[in-house]
Amino acid sequence: MVAASFSRFSLAVTAALAILLGGVSQIFAGIDVPGAEPIQKVDFERHMMGLFSKMGCNSGSCHGSFQGKNGFRLSLFGFDPDKDFNALTRDSMGRRINPVDPDNSLLLTKPTGEVPHEGGVRFTKGSWQYQIFREWIIKGATRTKGSGEIVQLIVTPPEYAFRKAGETGQLVVKAKFADGSVETVTPFCDFRIQDDAVAEVSTTGQVSSKRAGDTAIVILYRGKVQAVRVLVPQDSIPGFQYTKTPEVNYVDKFVFEKLRRLNMAPSDLSSDLEFLRRVTIDTIGCLPSPQEVRDFLADKSPDKREKKIDQLLQHKLHAAVWATKFSDITGNNTDALETPQQLRPKLSQMWHDWFAKRVQENMPYDEIVHGVLTATSRQGKTPEQWIEEQKKIEEEMGKGFVTHYADRPTLDLFWRRQQQVPIEQWGEKVAAAFLGVRLECAQCHKHPFDRWTQSDYRSFANVFAQTNFGVSPEGQKAINEENKARREKNQGKNNNQLINLREVFVNAARVKPLPNPDTNLPLPAKCVGGPEIQVKAGEDPRAKLFDWMDSPENPFFARSFVNRVWGHYFGSGLVDPVDDFSIANPPSNPALLDALAADFIKHKYDIRFIEKTVLMSRTYQLASKPNATNRLDRRNFSHSQVRPIMAEAVVDVLNSALEVTETYGNDVPAGVHMTEVGASRLQNNNINYVLRIFGRPPRTTACDCERAMDPALPQTLYRMTDQQILAKLAQKDNRVRKLLATKKSDNEVFEELFLATLTRFPTEAEKQTIEKYRSGQANREAAFVDTMWALLNTREFILNH
């Protein structure tokens, strides 16, 4: 305290002496800065803090790290002006600034390289940055608290639409402050671009277009984030005329409007065969059979695609595909479940089946989420009724995989798994699963590219502080009575006790909310980006959270799910990654995202309706073959992207092509498809390997990034050499041998194998190739087994397009 007081006194004295001695010019014309008006008065919060961030001084790898650098520590990303001001003017007796001889201040000699600086040269002597720092020191290194409180960032233009590649433009950023003043802050901003193949941005906000496409520039100024979309149209091709493409619904309207601005024409409509293969893989995770292909081609009705979509959306495997996705989203991790290890796969299956039942019945999405978010074990039952229900489920689990758990209104398994992690992670999982918001960075600090703070993170976690997993007082009493009855029945023996029976329940008496990281005072429960949650005695805060989420005005709930639907059917979301809704990651087509969300809400969160809307659009049904205008497009859905198949569907697609069933193990129900399996890890090591190399997530975190969807060399080697695939090719009852047992000719068998694997007929060149190969093979069976193996190893087979 004494040292700090002395430091403040000496700083004031030396500043006064500097003025008296003529060290400061009494006439100040201002500091010229690029892209803004001359600065007449240097402000610590507006200018100094802005420069520290722009130059990276307060980043985690520099002075913003938790231990600082060489004894100098700034707040991470400049989110605490108080700490930074004290670090500059009070720490180390204020030796970092020298008002009498400002040019010898460490604040200037270090970043200019005059004194060894681990961070290297950040600016040159005499530069405008140098003058900013120097002027602040000369004027006494003062601070007006709150002068830099930002109300709004205003970026001009709000969207940069170039006329062609090769043009340049300038962004202008203004900040509106709490005192009502507005100042151009462009030179103090940090500019980041998402796709530097489309455009580049300089440190001063100058934008240069490079090639056709669109991207976003993220602008950061002192913790505030703004994004600007950049559009670069395709150069006109000689003789090309943009013709209007037929629109099926509003999806096409918004997609085609943007494509027209980019001077990109959508690809042609997909053929019946291409459409059938794509929609079947996407909706049920399997291939259409050759007979289904022939029937679809034979159907001449104009609405046959709509009928096929309706049929697939009602298929039980469609429910299984979404149950698998919901299992990913909600963290159905077999290894994290309690109870004896041998029962964990069955609990995972119950989790999966709970979702499958609801998707099959087309339960509204908000009702599904309500059943997860507000789950308790007893669901209003008495402890005695709950114990009887548990006894029945345990009895069913002992007999097999079919239980009546899916009939329960709520999924308490979600919280039974959640209780294995600290309270801080509950908010992360709920935010990512149902709001599409990533909060994990805010556990330690405010993320520079988003608005969530540590207080936001902890306040949201406090919503779940009353949720407990254990034995409630009333539950304990009923368990004790049940145990007593069992002991009497078994003549005092201790076998068959309910010692492991635990429940999810709400108990306000056990609340220990997370505190504010700065004041250590308790933080109120608060929706992420929403209001505080006030509950009366006996109320569940999670129910209040759901009421806020279910509101039509909620900015995340509906938009997050329709974005997941879009991401599933197109390979990438309108916001991508699909669980990364943030200011710095704007949607590629915000008008379309808003329209889908509004339609979803209007139709009472009808999942099947919004899926059909997407699938019926011409956008979804476009061919994968690009044209001359859209061949480089990856973000605007001008043609169907060639994309990997989800890992579980890889297993099912291989089996449907070979017409065989999978052999799993004792931890999986017999005769099911892989998409119908709930467990995240299986006893069958071969299946585990297949799922791993094709990207199935372990379900250990709240991030959608756990599921990898990129092609990799092990995937190719697996199809070429895996012993299980070779064994299936040798099975006596597989598709090849069934076909050879008929009276079909070689050409007919060859055609059937093409339909079963690639969902198309062989070309004339392919027919000639097989005829040539077949003529050199004495063993007909071996020839067609080889042919099937070759088809399974094509890129056309293993990718969706």
XYZ file of C-alpha atoms in Angstrom, residues 123-753:
631
model
C 6.406 -0.865 -33.918
C 9.143 1.577 -34.947
C 10.299 4.725 -33.229
C 8.309 7.699 -34.453
C 5.412 5.586 -35.797
C 1.862 6.566 -34.968
C 1.686 3.773 -32.378
C 4.860 5.141 -30.785
C 3.369 8.630 -30.708
C 0.174 7.338 -29.042
C 2.107 5.699 -26.218
C 4.498 8.644 -25.880
C 1.747 11.255 -25.758
C -0.074 9.304 -23.046
C 3.100 9.184 -20.937
C 3.847 12.876 -21.442
C 0.356 13.883 -20.386
C 0.812 12.107 -17.058
C -0.302 8.551 -17.872
C -3.825 9.184 -16.631
C -7.044 7.296 -17.015
C -10.698 8.357 -17.102
C -12.488 5.320 -15.773
C -15.326 4.166 -18.012
C -14.347 6.435 -20.901
C -13.965 3.417 -23.177
C -17.229 1.667 -22.348
C -18.550 0.606 -25.759
C -22.241 0.660 -26.572
C -22.008 -0.347 -30.224
C -19.572 -1.011 -33.041
C -20.656 0.434 -36.386
C -18.952 -1.002 -39.461
C -19.243 0.638 -42.884
C -20.186 -0.959 -45.171
C -22.099 -3.625 -43.200
C -21.554 -6.001 -46.154
C -18.837 -5.713 -48.759
C -20.064 -6.760 -52.203
C -17.378 -6.409 -54.847
C -18.119 -6.252 -58.540
C -15.288 -8.622 -59.456
C -12.086 -10.196 -58.182
C -9.066 -7.904 -57.959
C -10.891 -4.905 -56.494
C -10.043 -3.311 -53.158
C -12.071 -1.435 -50.585
C -11.822 0.036 -47.113
C -13.712 -0.846 -43.951
C -14.422 1.953 -41.501
C -15.149 1.069 -37.889
C -16.704 3.516 -35.471
C -17.393 2.976 -31.789
C -20.278 4.527 -29.963
C -19.337 5.011 -26.317
C -21.422 5.217 -23.180
C -20.972 9.000 -22.943
C -22.683 9.371 -26.331
C -19.545 10.176 -28.303
C -18.695 8.396 -31.542
C -15.106 7.911 -32.690
C -13.476 6.211 -35.646
C -11.442 3.338 -34.221
C -10.414 1.531 -37.418
C -6.648 1.694 -36.716
C -7.181 0.220 -33.255
C -9.136 -2.814 -34.499
C -7.920 -6.305 -35.200
C -9.152 -7.753 -38.506
C -9.393 -11.498 -39.222
C -10.718 -13.163 -42.370
C -12.265 -16.627 -42.450
C -11.255 -17.640 -45.986
C -8.166 -15.898 -47.334
C -8.590 -17.637 -50.682
C -11.597 -15.388 -51.377
C -10.281 -12.103 -49.987
C -7.586 -10.565 -47.822
C -7.764 -7.838 -45.193
C -4.911 -5.633 -44.025
C -4.190 -4.493 -40.477
C -5.831 -1.168 -41.328
C -9.055 -2.675 -42.697
C -8.309 -2.555 -46.417
C -10.064 -5.453 -48.170
C -8.764 -7.035 -51.381
C -10.907 -9.492 -53.335
C -9.067 -12.488 -54.810
C -11.496 -14.998 -56.324
C -15.194 -15.727 -56.571
C -16.926 -16.759 -53.376
C -17.915 -15.345 -50.046
C -16.351 -15.138 -46.630
C -16.556 -13.087 -43.464
C -14.236 -10.554 -41.883
C -14.249 -10.562 -38.087
C -13.509 -7.215 -36.464
C -12.374 -7.010 -32.851
C -12.078 -3.872 -30.783
C -11.537 -4.135 -27.051
C -13.686 -7.196 -26.513
C -16.428 -6.176 -28.930
C -16.832 -8.337 -32.014
C -18.508 -7.560 -35.324
C -18.582 -9.589 -38.536
C -18.921 -8.331 -42.096
C -19.688 -10.617 -45.006
C -17.642 -10.221 -48.176
C -19.058 -11.264 -51.554
C -16.939 -11.652 -54.684
C -18.970 -12.540 -57.799
C -17.824 -14.979 -60.444
C -16.453 -13.385 -63.613
C -18.948 -13.539 -66.444
C -18.187 -16.312 -68.897
C -18.441 -15.273 -72.559
C -21.847 -16.208 -73.912
C -23.222 -17.118 -70.471
C -26.724 -15.897 -69.671
C -28.120 -16.248 -66.187
C -31.487 -17.976 -66.481
C -34.034 -18.297 -63.720
C -33.945 -21.696 -62.016
C -37.298 -23.165 -60.904
C -37.942 -22.745 -57.173
C -39.817 -25.332 -55.129
C -40.026 -23.411 -51.844
C -38.474 -20.568 -49.865
C -35.266 -22.536 -49.390
C -34.552 -22.173 -53.090
C -35.576 -18.526 -53.059
C -32.927 -17.549 -50.510
C -30.222 -19.848 -51.892
C -30.711 -18.782 -55.502
C -30.909 -15.085 -54.580
C -27.438 -15.259 -53.090
C -26.084 -17.319 -55.979
C -27.329 -14.670 -58.396
C -25.412 -12.000 -56.436
C -22.295 -14.156 -56.782
C -22.997 -14.657 -60.496
C -23.089 -18.420 -59.896
C -25.662 -20.604 -61.567
C -27.018 -23.645 -59.708
C -26.181 -27.027 -61.170
C -28.817 -29.041 -62.995
C -31.401 -31.114 -61.174
C -30.059 -34.490 -60.092
C -31.151 -37.603 -61.949
C -33.621 -39.981 -60.337
C -30.792 -42.418 -59.573
C -28.563 -39.776 -57.990
C -31.437 -38.415 -55.925
C -32.552 -41.851 -54.750
C -29.093 -42.893 -53.560
C -28.427 -39.593 -51.797
C -31.742 -39.314 -50.008
C -31.712 -42.955 -48.915
C -28.239 -42.714 -47.371
C -29.079 -39.394 -45.726
C -32.391 -40.464 -44.228
C -31.952 -44.135 -43.263
C -28.205 -44.744 -43.530
C -28.520 -47.552 -46.091
C -28.522 -48.062 -49.841
C -31.676 -48.652 -51.852
C -32.000 -52.245 -53.042
C -31.862 -52.978 -56.791
C -35.595 -53.637 -56.742
C -36.278 -50.297 -55.068
C -34.190 -48.644 -57.766
C -36.163 -50.332 -60.543
C -39.491 -49.498 -58.903
C -38.530 -45.840 -58.499
C -37.457 -45.576 -62.141
C -40.649 -47.276 -63.286
C -42.824 -44.829 -61.343
C -43.855 -42.092 -63.790
C -45.907 -40.019 -61.356
C -44.778 -36.367 -61.042
C -44.753 -36.554 -57.236
C -42.676 -39.722 -56.884
C -39.798 -37.905 -55.180
C -42.149 -36.487 -52.592
C -43.665 -39.922 -51.996
C -40.198 -41.416 -51.568
C -39.249 -38.681 -49.085
C -42.415 -39.300 -47.066
C -41.742 -43.036 -47.052
C -38.142 -42.630 -45.888
C -38.970 -40.108 -43.162
C -41.398 -42.609 -41.655
C -38.926 -45.504 -41.832
C -37.751 -46.937 -38.500
C -34.133 -46.545 -39.593
C -34.698 -42.809 -40.043
C -35.584 -42.653 -36.367
C -32.447 -44.686 -35.658
C -30.228 -42.251 -37.590
C -31.551 -39.299 -35.593
C -31.389 -41.258 -32.334
C -27.698 -41.770 -33.116
C -27.263 -38.053 -33.754
C -29.143 -37.152 -30.570
C -26.954 -39.622 -28.689
C -23.930 -37.684 -29.960
C -25.483 -34.342 -29.087
C -26.457 -35.347 -25.547
C -23.319 -37.364 -24.751
C -24.495 -40.986 -24.656
C -21.093 -42.257 -23.529
C -21.287 -45.900 -22.445
C -18.118 -45.756 -20.353
C -19.398 -42.777 -18.354
C -22.599 -44.472 -17.193
C -22.871 -45.822 -13.643
C -24.033 -49.270 -12.491
C -22.128 -52.533 -13.149
C -19.990 -52.378 -16.270
C -21.801 -55.241 -17.982
C -25.063 -53.265 -17.875
C -23.681 -50.056 -19.378
C -24.310 -51.033 -23.036
C -27.942 -51.707 -22.129
C -28.268 -48.291 -20.493
C -26.814 -46.727 -23.636
C -29.336 -48.674 -25.687
C -32.160 -47.386 -23.478
C -30.866 -43.829 -24.059
C -30.804 -44.376 -27.839
C -34.238 -46.042 -27.874
C -35.759 -43.147 -25.895
C -34.864 -40.786 -28.746
C -35.742 -43.283 -31.498
C -39.272 -43.704 -30.146
C -39.859 -39.949 -30.178
C -38.462 -39.364 -33.643
C -40.503 -42.297 -34.981
C -43.638 -40.781 -33.450
C -42.621 -37.342 -34.780
C -42.828 -35.784 -31.331
C -42.267 -32.010 -31.507
C -38.658 -31.054 -30.937
C -39.388 -28.798 -27.978
C -41.186 -31.651 -26.198
C -38.174 -33.910 -26.768
C -35.844 -31.291 -25.312
C -38.200 -30.716 -22.374
C -37.990 -34.443 -21.626
C -34.202 -34.224 -21.493
C -33.714 -30.861 -19.850
C -36.178 -31.233 -16.962
C -35.688 -34.962 -16.336
C -35.940 -36.497 -12.901
C -35.942 -40.167 -12.046
C -39.273 -40.247 -10.249
C -41.169 -37.887 -12.602
C -43.768 -37.159 -9.920
C -44.103 -40.759 -8.742
C -43.887 -41.727 -5.101
C -40.611 -43.352 -4.016
C -42.424 -46.678 -3.775
C -43.794 -46.403 -7.315
C -40.379 -45.416 -8.621
C -38.718 -48.415 -6.945
C -41.247 -50.740 -8.548
C -40.534 -49.183 -11.940
C -36.784 -49.623 -11.432
C -37.260 -53.243 -10.417
C -39.224 -53.884 -13.610
C -36.553 -52.220 -15.798
C -33.778 -54.169 -14.078
C -35.713 -57.378 -14.653
C -36.105 -56.505 -18.347
C -32.397 -55.675 -18.620
C -31.594 -59.075 -17.188
C -33.528 -60.733 -20.001
C -32.272 -58.686 -22.948
C -32.146 -55.222 -24.506
C -35.850 -54.428 -24.721
C -37.167 -52.396 -21.792
C -40.025 -49.987 -21.322
C -37.593 -47.150 -20.436
C -38.436 -45.391 -23.720
C -42.014 -44.963 -22.451
C -40.798 -42.681 -19.660
C -41.605 -38.996 -20.263
C -38.063 -37.927 -19.348
C -34.493 -39.046 -20.025
C -32.916 -39.129 -16.580
C -29.940 -41.037 -18.049
C -28.729 -37.699 -19.426
C -28.314 -36.366 -15.896
C -27.085 -39.646 -14.482
C -24.253 -39.390 -16.989
C -23.852 -35.665 -16.355
C -23.300 -36.171 -12.662
C -19.948 -37.737 -13.433
C -18.588 -34.280 -14.364
C -18.158 -31.017 -12.412
C -21.012 -28.525 -12.297
C -19.090 -26.159 -14.558
C -19.528 -28.563 -17.480
C -23.285 -28.942 -17.194
C -23.855 -25.573 -18.800
C -21.361 -26.389 -21.549
C -23.243 -29.546 -22.531
C -26.720 -28.003 -22.469
C -25.592 -24.871 -24.349
C -23.864 -26.872 -27.088
C -26.627 -29.485 -27.404
C -29.712 -27.279 -27.497
C -28.503 -23.737 -28.209
C -25.551 -24.362 -30.520
C -23.323 -22.233 -28.296
C -19.799 -23.137 -27.227
C -19.069 -21.904 -23.715
C -15.987 -23.887 -22.721
C -13.481 -21.061 -23.382
C -15.373 -18.787 -20.980
C -14.542 -21.126 -18.115
C -11.135 -19.434 -17.907
C -11.577 -16.112 -19.706
C -13.781 -14.146 -22.043
C -13.112 -15.454 -25.512
C -11.851 -12.730 -27.879
C -14.199 -13.863 -30.668
C -17.381 -14.135 -28.626
C -19.300 -12.267 -25.965
C -19.455 -14.837 -23.177
C -17.617 -14.003 -19.957
C -16.617 -16.105 -16.973
C -19.634 -14.717 -15.139
C -21.926 -15.766 -17.995
C -20.395 -19.238 -17.912
C -20.845 -19.651 -14.172
C -24.306 -18.076 -14.030
C -25.540 -20.541 -16.644
C -24.005 -23.459 -14.768
C -25.841 -22.265 -11.638
C -29.145 -23.049 -13.375
C -28.299 -26.703 -12.744
C -26.956 -26.336 -9.201
C -30.135 -27.778 -7.673
C -30.003 -30.916 -9.827
C -28.700 -33.805 -7.767
C -27.851 -37.424 -8.378
C -27.862 -39.676 -5.377
C -30.455 -40.688 -2.823
C -33.100 -38.196 -1.748
C -34.294 -38.312 1.886
C -37.697 -39.705 0.894
C -36.067 -42.104 -1.543
C -33.705 -43.374 1.155
C -36.616 -44.168 3.431
C -38.349 -46.217 0.732
C -35.098 -48.016 -0.158
C -34.530 -48.908 3.490
C -38.027 -50.364 3.732
C -37.505 -52.372 0.551
C -34.164 -53.681 1.842
C -35.779 -54.625 5.145
C -38.508 -56.554 3.343
C -35.916 -58.368 1.245
C -33.867 -59.318 4.285
C -36.929 -60.739 5.969
C -37.847 -62.635 2.833
C -34.314 -64.023 2.503
C -34.024 -64.824 6.227
C -31.555 -62.096 7.067
C -29.224 -62.662 4.088
C -27.800 -59.564 2.415
C -28.277 -60.647 -1.176
C -30.370 -58.714 -3.723
C -30.146 -55.356 -1.912
C -30.888 -52.024 -3.604
C -27.645 -50.474 -2.402
C -26.831 -48.914 -5.812
C -30.253 -47.431 -6.496
C -29.811 -43.687 -7.030
C -31.981 -41.028 -8.582
C -31.927 -37.646 -10.301
C -33.820 -35.144 -8.185
C -34.029 -31.412 -7.473
C -33.057 -30.234 -4.008
C -32.536 -26.537 -3.267
C -31.005 -27.363 0.123
C -27.924 -28.702 -1.633
C -27.351 -25.585 -3.724
C -23.799 -24.233 -3.767
C -23.761 -21.735 -6.634
C -20.557 -20.825 -8.399
C -19.223 -17.418 -7.381
C -18.199 -14.408 -9.400
C -14.529 -14.980 -10.311
C -13.606 -11.385 -9.392
C -15.630 -10.765 -6.224
C -16.136 -14.362 -5.052
C -19.772 -13.446 -4.342
C -22.520 -15.919 -5.416
C -23.768 -15.451 -8.955
C -27.487 -15.727 -9.769
C -28.695 -18.447 -12.120
C -29.029 -16.895 -15.568
C -29.907 -18.039 -19.082
C -26.979 -17.757 -21.490
C -27.735 -14.520 -23.298
C -31.075 -14.312 -21.455
C -32.685 -13.264 -18.170
C -31.925 -14.265 -14.610
C -33.894 -17.234 -13.303
C -35.954 -16.687 -10.177
C -37.635 -19.742 -8.642
C -39.899 -20.288 -5.674
C -39.479 -23.107 -3.204
C -40.044 -26.461 -4.910
C -39.608 -25.102 -8.452
C -37.043 -26.526 -10.850
C -34.765 -23.837 -12.376
C -34.369 -26.054 -15.431
C -38.083 -25.671 -16.158
C -37.659 -21.888 -16.157
C -34.701 -22.276 -18.497
C -36.809 -24.367 -20.857
C -39.573 -21.720 -20.853
C -37.008 -19.186 -22.035
C -35.603 -21.574 -24.639
C -39.061 -22.435 -25.957
C -39.965 -18.793 -26.498
C -40.331 -17.858 -30.203
C -38.031 -14.896 -29.534
C -35.178 -17.109 -28.365
C -32.184 -16.365 -30.623
C -30.687 -19.863 -30.454
C -33.140 -22.708 -29.819
C -34.988 -23.108 -33.136
C -32.121 -21.742 -35.237
C -29.703 -24.210 -33.677
C -31.796 -27.260 -34.540
C -32.745 -26.269 -38.111
C -29.046 -25.614 -38.636
C -28.297 -29.166 -37.464
C -30.893 -30.484 -39.927
C -29.310 -28.465 -42.720
C -25.833 -29.624 -41.735
C -26.927 -33.265 -41.810
C -28.395 -33.071 -45.302
C -25.760 -30.849 -46.914
C -22.570 -31.825 -45.090
C -22.105 -28.357 -43.591
C -24.377 -26.041 -41.668
C -25.519 -22.542 -42.529
C -23.573 -21.863 -39.357
C -20.590 -24.173 -39.494
C -19.579 -25.885 -37.262
C -23.210 -26.466 -36.347
C -22.665 -25.907 -32.607
C -20.694 -22.680 -32.973
C -23.236 -19.867 -33.026
C -21.111 -16.812 -32.300
C -20.725 -13.251 -33.493
C -17.454 -14.181 -35.154
C -19.011 -17.104 -37.059
C -21.963 -15.624 -38.963
C -24.292 -17.812 -41.046
C -23.494 -18.110 -44.736
C -27.121 -17.276 -45.516
C -28.707 -15.510 -42.515
C -32.024 -14.855 -44.281
C -32.449 -18.574 -45.011
C -31.534 -19.568 -41.457
C -34.071 -17.122 -40.048
C -36.759 -18.346 -42.476
C -36.181 -21.994 -41.537
C -36.322 -21.187 -37.820
C -39.510 -19.137 -38.200
C -41.149 -21.936 -40.203
C -40.062 -24.499 -37.599
C -41.642 -22.448 -34.817
C -44.778 -21.785 -36.879
C -45.271 -25.529 -37.336
C -44.867 -26.278 -33.619
C -41.317 -27.665 -33.881
C -42.347 -30.420 -36.295
C -39.062 -32.167 -37.131
C -40.439 -34.187 -40.026
C -41.991 -31.083 -41.561
C -38.733 -29.112 -41.551
C -36.824 -32.110 -42.882
C -39.285 -32.507 -45.740
C -39.041 -28.785 -46.507
C -35.294 -29.147 -46.918
C -35.444 -32.435 -48.838
C -38.122 -31.215 -51.227
C -36.140 -28.112 -52.155
C -34.462 -28.048 -55.530
C -31.323 -26.988 -53.638
C -31.094 -30.391 -51.958
C -31.923 -32.172 -55.210
C -29.281 -30.421 -57.328
C -26.730 -32.613 -59.091
C -23.264 -33.002 -57.635
C -21.639 -32.188 -60.964
C -20.622 -28.512 -60.925
C -20.846 -26.140 -63.847
C -18.339 -23.568 -65.050
C -19.692 -20.873 -62.696
C -19.884 -22.812 -59.433
C -17.005 -25.282 -59.538
C -15.148 -23.508 -56.690
C -18.201 -23.019 -54.491
C -18.106 -24.755 -51.110
C -20.389 -22.565 -48.998
C -23.432 -21.582 -51.016
C -24.998 -24.920 -51.965
C -24.923 -24.293 -55.705
C -24.432 -28.028 -56.244
C -24.484 -31.114 -54.064
C -21.157 -31.600 -52.318
C -19.453 -34.981 -52.530
C -19.147 -35.880 -48.844
C -18.260 -38.747 -46.516
C -20.901 -40.996 -44.990
C -21.342 -41.028 -41.216
C -19.424 -43.877 -39.589
C -22.448 -45.901 -38.463
C -23.935 -45.679 -41.958
C -20.666 -46.951 -43.455
C -21.239 -50.271 -41.672
C -24.864 -50.408 -42.816
C -24.111 -49.322 -46.392
C -21.502 -52.070 -46.754
C -23.905 -54.637 -45.368
C -26.806 -53.486 -47.525
C -24.602 -53.669 -50.620
C -23.501 -57.212 -49.725
C -26.981 -58.106 -48.432
C -25.622 -59.505 -45.151
C -26.286 -58.819 -41.466
C -23.670 -57.656 -38.990
C -22.247 -59.798 -36.220
C -21.676 -57.665 -33.140
C -21.416 -59.337 -29.748
C -23.293 -59.859 -26.523
C -23.474 -56.110 -25.838
C -25.627 -55.374 -28.907
C -29.092 -56.659 -29.838
C -28.915 -59.304 -32.554
C -29.876 -58.528 -36.150
C -29.915 -54.713 -35.901
C -28.363 -52.043 -38.081
C -25.420 -50.080 -36.727
C -27.517 -46.908 -36.586
C -29.818 -48.751 -34.180
C -26.991 -49.418 -31.694
C -26.833 -47.147 -28.670
C -23.477 -48.080 -27.146
C -20.555 -45.781 -27.880
C -18.064 -48.640 -27.506
C -18.576 -52.309 -28.415
C -16.941 -55.597 -27.508
C -16.385 -56.285 -31.199
C -12.965 -54.733 -31.818
C -13.353 -54.854 -35.581
C -16.538 -52.773 -35.466
C -14.890 -50.388 -32.997
C -12.023 -49.953 -35.436
C -14.323 -49.275 -38.377
C -16.294 -46.703 -36.410
C -13.122 -45.011 -35.200
C -11.422 -44.631 -38.586
C -14.634 -43.307 -40.147
C -14.955 -40.696 -37.412
C -17.553 -41.829 -34.888
C -17.216 -39.595 -31.793
C -16.349 -41.042 -28.378
C -18.984 -38.689 -26.877
C -16.664 -37.406 -24.183
C -17.069 -33.658 -24.788
C -19.840 -31.233 -25.656
C -18.301 -30.382 -29.044
C -19.727 -31.450 -32.400
C -16.123 -31.475 -33.619
C -15.682 -34.900 -32.010
C -17.246 -36.515 -35.094
C -14.607 -36.455 -37.826
C -15.971 -36.553 -41.370
C -12.776 -36.279 -43.408
C -11.520 -39.009 -45.759
C -8.347 -40.743 -44.576
C -5.966 -43.432 -45.802
C -7.006 -46.055 -43.177
C -10.515 -45.942 -44.619
C -9.213 -47.005 -48.022
C -6.965 -49.709 -46.601
C -9.872 -51.040 -44.542
C -12.053 -51.623 -47.598
C -9.183 -53.194 -49.486
C -7.777 -55.581 -46.887
C -10.100 -55.979 -43.903
C -10.615 -59.640 -43.032
C -14.231 -59.082 -42.002
C -15.139 -57.648 -45.406
C -13.339 -60.506 -47.121
C -15.230 -62.943 -44.897
C -18.532 -61.331 -45.880
C -17.554 -61.628 -49.542
C -17.008 -65.349 -48.909
C -20.355 -65.902 -47.165
C -22.590 -68.425 -48.876
C -25.721 -66.302 -48.494
C -24.423 -62.913 -49.620
C -25.735 -61.009 -52.620
C -23.151 -62.307 -55.089
C -23.831 -65.960 -54.395
C -27.583 -65.465 -54.328
C -27.375 -63.891 -57.775
C -25.124 -66.635 -59.118
C -27.593 -69.226 -57.884
C -30.238 -67.780 -60.222
C -30.383 -68.123 -63.980
C -29.256 -64.544 -64.596
C -26.658 -63.959 -67.289
C -23.280 -62.409 -66.579
C -24.503 -59.023 -67.821
C -27.583 -59.231 -65.617
C -25.505 -60.129 -62.535
C -23.077 -57.327 -63.330
C -25.952 -54.855 -63.671
C -27.468 -56.021 -60.377
C -24.182 -55.503 -58.528
